[in-house]
Amino acid sequence: SQTIHQWPATLVQPVGSPLSLECTVEGTSNPNLYWYRQAAGRGLQLLFYSVGIGQISSEVPQNLSASRPQDRQFILSSKKLLLSDSGFYLCASPKGGYNSPLHFGNGTRLTVT
Amino acid sequence: AQTVTQSQPEMSVQEAETVTLSCTYDTSESDYYLFWYKQPPSRQMILVIRQEAYKQQNATENRFSVNFQKAAKSFSLKISDSQLGDAAMYFCAYNYAGNQFYFGTGTSLTVIP
């Protein structure tokens, strides 16, 4: 069955520092992959999604970027973090075929100080 | 982008009673999918229920059921016989064409013993 791994679980970074969050998926091939951000007390904001290697769609212009170097690897990056980048970051992928519900990783709690 | 609106930031219910969480969405599509997710304090996202727009019958999963009104673009979640473990943040989500999933801002449900 599909498993989504995210790391690190918790991260505290100073303003202006770089960021790299990694997500890997097991148990499936060529999955659609998603990055969401959940700010404190708010809903899930879709940041990026990918339908294949090297294919990234951005939903919200910002100082974050995403890459998909391998079929089951999805990376969220930033060159210089802002205070507003603090939040809970979730990686997700449909569990099953087309139009299946999203299955989520355990998330990364990022605090920018 | 599609929009999903949850107009109730917070709700409370007495244990063993019934509560209904509201969700409306905006779309010009006729075939899409709707979901309710639960996010307990652990922040793990858990699928509660799923509804296909082409199905007129409302989905049901044990104590959870939906009232899907396609013309009104409304998708409410009813929790019967509420339990303490139902306390969580609940998110309504919309999916079209298998790629983009959009979430509402969430409703925080408190269950009063």
JSON list of C-alpha atoms in Angstrom, two decimals, chain A residues 32 34 36 38 42-44 46 49 51 59 88 90 94 98-102 104-106 109, chain B residues 1 33 35 37 39 43-45 47 50 91 95-106:
[
{"chain": "A", "resi": 32, "resn": "ASN", "atom": "CA", "xyz": [0.59, 12.90, -8.73]},
{"chain": "A", "resi": 34, "resn": "TYR", "atom": "CA", "xyz": [1.22, 17.85, -3.98]},
{"chain": "A", "resi": 36, "resn": "TYR", "atom": "CA", "xyz": [0.26, 22.10, 0.82]},
{"chain": "A", "resi": 38, "resn": "GLN", "atom": "CA", "xyz": [-1.26, 25.14, 6.56]},
{"chain": "A", "resi": 42, "resn": "ARG", "atom": "CA", "xyz": [-5.96, 28.45, 8.64]},
{"chain": "A", "resi": 43, "resn": "GLY", "atom": "CA", "xyz": [-6.84, 25.98, 5.94]},
{"chain": "A", "resi": 44, "resn": "LEU", "atom": "CA", "xyz": [-4.70, 24.12, 3.46]},
{"chain": "A", "resi": 46, "resn": "LEU", "atom": "CA", "xyz": [-2.10, 24.33, -2.41]},
{"chain": "A", "resi": 49, "resn": "TYR", "atom": "CA", "xyz": [1.55, 19.88, -7.73]},
{"chain": "A", "resi": 51, "resn": "VAL", "atom": "CA", "xyz": [2.06, 14.98, -12.54]},
{"chain": "A", "resi": 59, "resn": "GLU", "atom": "CA", "xyz": [-0.49, 27.68, -7.58]},
{"chain": "A", "resi": 88, "resn": "PHE", "atom": "CA", "xyz": [2.81, 23.15, 8.61]},
{"chain": "A", "resi": 90, "resn": "LEU", "atom": "CA", "xyz": [2.06, 18.58, 3.98]},
{"chain": "A", "resi": 94, "resn": "PRO", "atom": "CA", "xyz": [-3.85, 10.24, -4.45]},
{"chain": "A", "resi": 98, "resn": "TYR", "atom": "CA", "xyz": [-7.54, 8.83, -11.07]},
{"chain": "A", "resi": 99, "resn": "ASN", "atom": "CA", "xyz": [-9.71, 11.00, -8.80]},
{"chain": "A", "resi": 100, "resn": "SER", "atom": "CA", "xyz": [-8.80, 8.98, -5.73]},
{"chain": "A", "resi": 101, "resn": "PRO", "atom": "CA", "xyz": [-8.75, 10.79, -2.38]},
{"chain": "A", "resi": 102, "resn": "LEU", "atom": "CA", "xyz": [-5.52, 12.39, -1.31]},
{"chain": "A", "resi": 104, "resn": "PHE", "atom": "CA", "xyz": [-1.09, 12.71, 3.28]},
{"chain": "A", "resi": 105, "resn": "GLY", "atom": "CA", "xyz": [2.31, 12.44, 4.89]},
{"chain": "A", "resi": 106, "resn": "ASN", "atom": "CA", "xyz": [2.76, 13.32, 8.55]},
{"chain": "A", "resi": 109, "resn": "ARG", "atom": "CA", "xyz": [6.29, 21.93, 11.16]},
{"chain": "B", "resi": 1, "resn": "ALA", "atom": "CA", "xyz": [-8.95, 28.54, -9.17]},
{"chain": "B", "resi": 33, "resn": "TYR", "atom": "CA", "xyz": [-15.43, 14.87, -6.42]},
{"chain": "B", "resi": 35, "resn": "PHE", "atom": "CA", "xyz": [-14.34, 15.05, 0.29]},
{"chain": "B", "resi": 37, "resn": "TYR", "atom": "CA", "xyz": [-11.14, 15.26, 5.92]},
{"chain": "B", "resi": 39, "resn": "GLN", "atom": "CA", "xyz": [-7.41, 16.61, 11.24]},
{"chain": "B", "resi": 43, "resn": "ARG", "atom": "CA", "xyz": [-2.36, 16.94, 12.53]},
{"chain": "B", "resi": 44, "resn": "GLN", "atom": "CA", "xyz": [-2.57, 13.77, 10.48]},
{"chain": "B", "resi": 45, "resn": "MET", "atom": "CA", "xyz": [-5.10, 14.26, 7.69]},
{"chain": "B", "resi": 47, "resn": "LEU", "atom": "CA", "xyz": [-10.28, 10.93, 4.94]},
{"chain": "B", "resi": 50, "resn": "ARG", "atom": "CA", "xyz": [-16.14, 10.97, -0.37]},
{"chain": "B", "resi": 91, "resn": "PHE", "atom": "CA", "xyz": [-11.85, 20.23, 6.02]},
{"chain": "B", "resi": 95, "resn": "ASN", "atom": "CA", "xyz": [-11.29, 17.76, -6.84]},
{"chain": "B", "resi": 96, "resn": "TYR", "atom": "CA", "xyz": [-11.76, 18.05, -10.57]},
{"chain": "B", "resi": 97, "resn": "ALA", "atom": "CA", "xyz": [-9.96, 16.17, -13.34]},
{"chain": "B", "resi": 98, "resn": "GLY", "atom": "CA", "xyz": [-7.83, 14.25, -10.89]},
{"chain": "B", "resi": 99, "resn": "ASN", "atom": "CA", "xyz": [-5.17, 16.91, -10.60]},
{"chain": "B", "resi": 100, "resn": "GLN", "atom": "CA", "xyz": [-6.10, 19.84, -8.43]},
{"chain": "B", "resi": 101, "resn": "PHE", "atom": "CA", "xyz": [-7.49, 19.42, -4.94]},
{"chain": "B", "resi": 102, "resn": "TYR", "atom": "CA", "xyz": [-8.77, 22.53, -3.16]},
{"chain": "B", "resi": 103, "resn": "PHE", "atom": "CA", "xyz": [-9.56, 22.77, 0.52]},
{"chain": "B", "resi": 104, "resn": "GLY", "atom": "CA", "xyz": [-11.72, 25.02, 2.64]},
{"chain": "B", "resi": 105, "resn": "THR", "atom": "CA", "xyz": [-10.44, 26.90, 5.67]},
{"chain": "B", "resi": 106, "resn": "GLY", "atom": "CA", "xyz": [-11.73, 24.28, 8.08]}
]
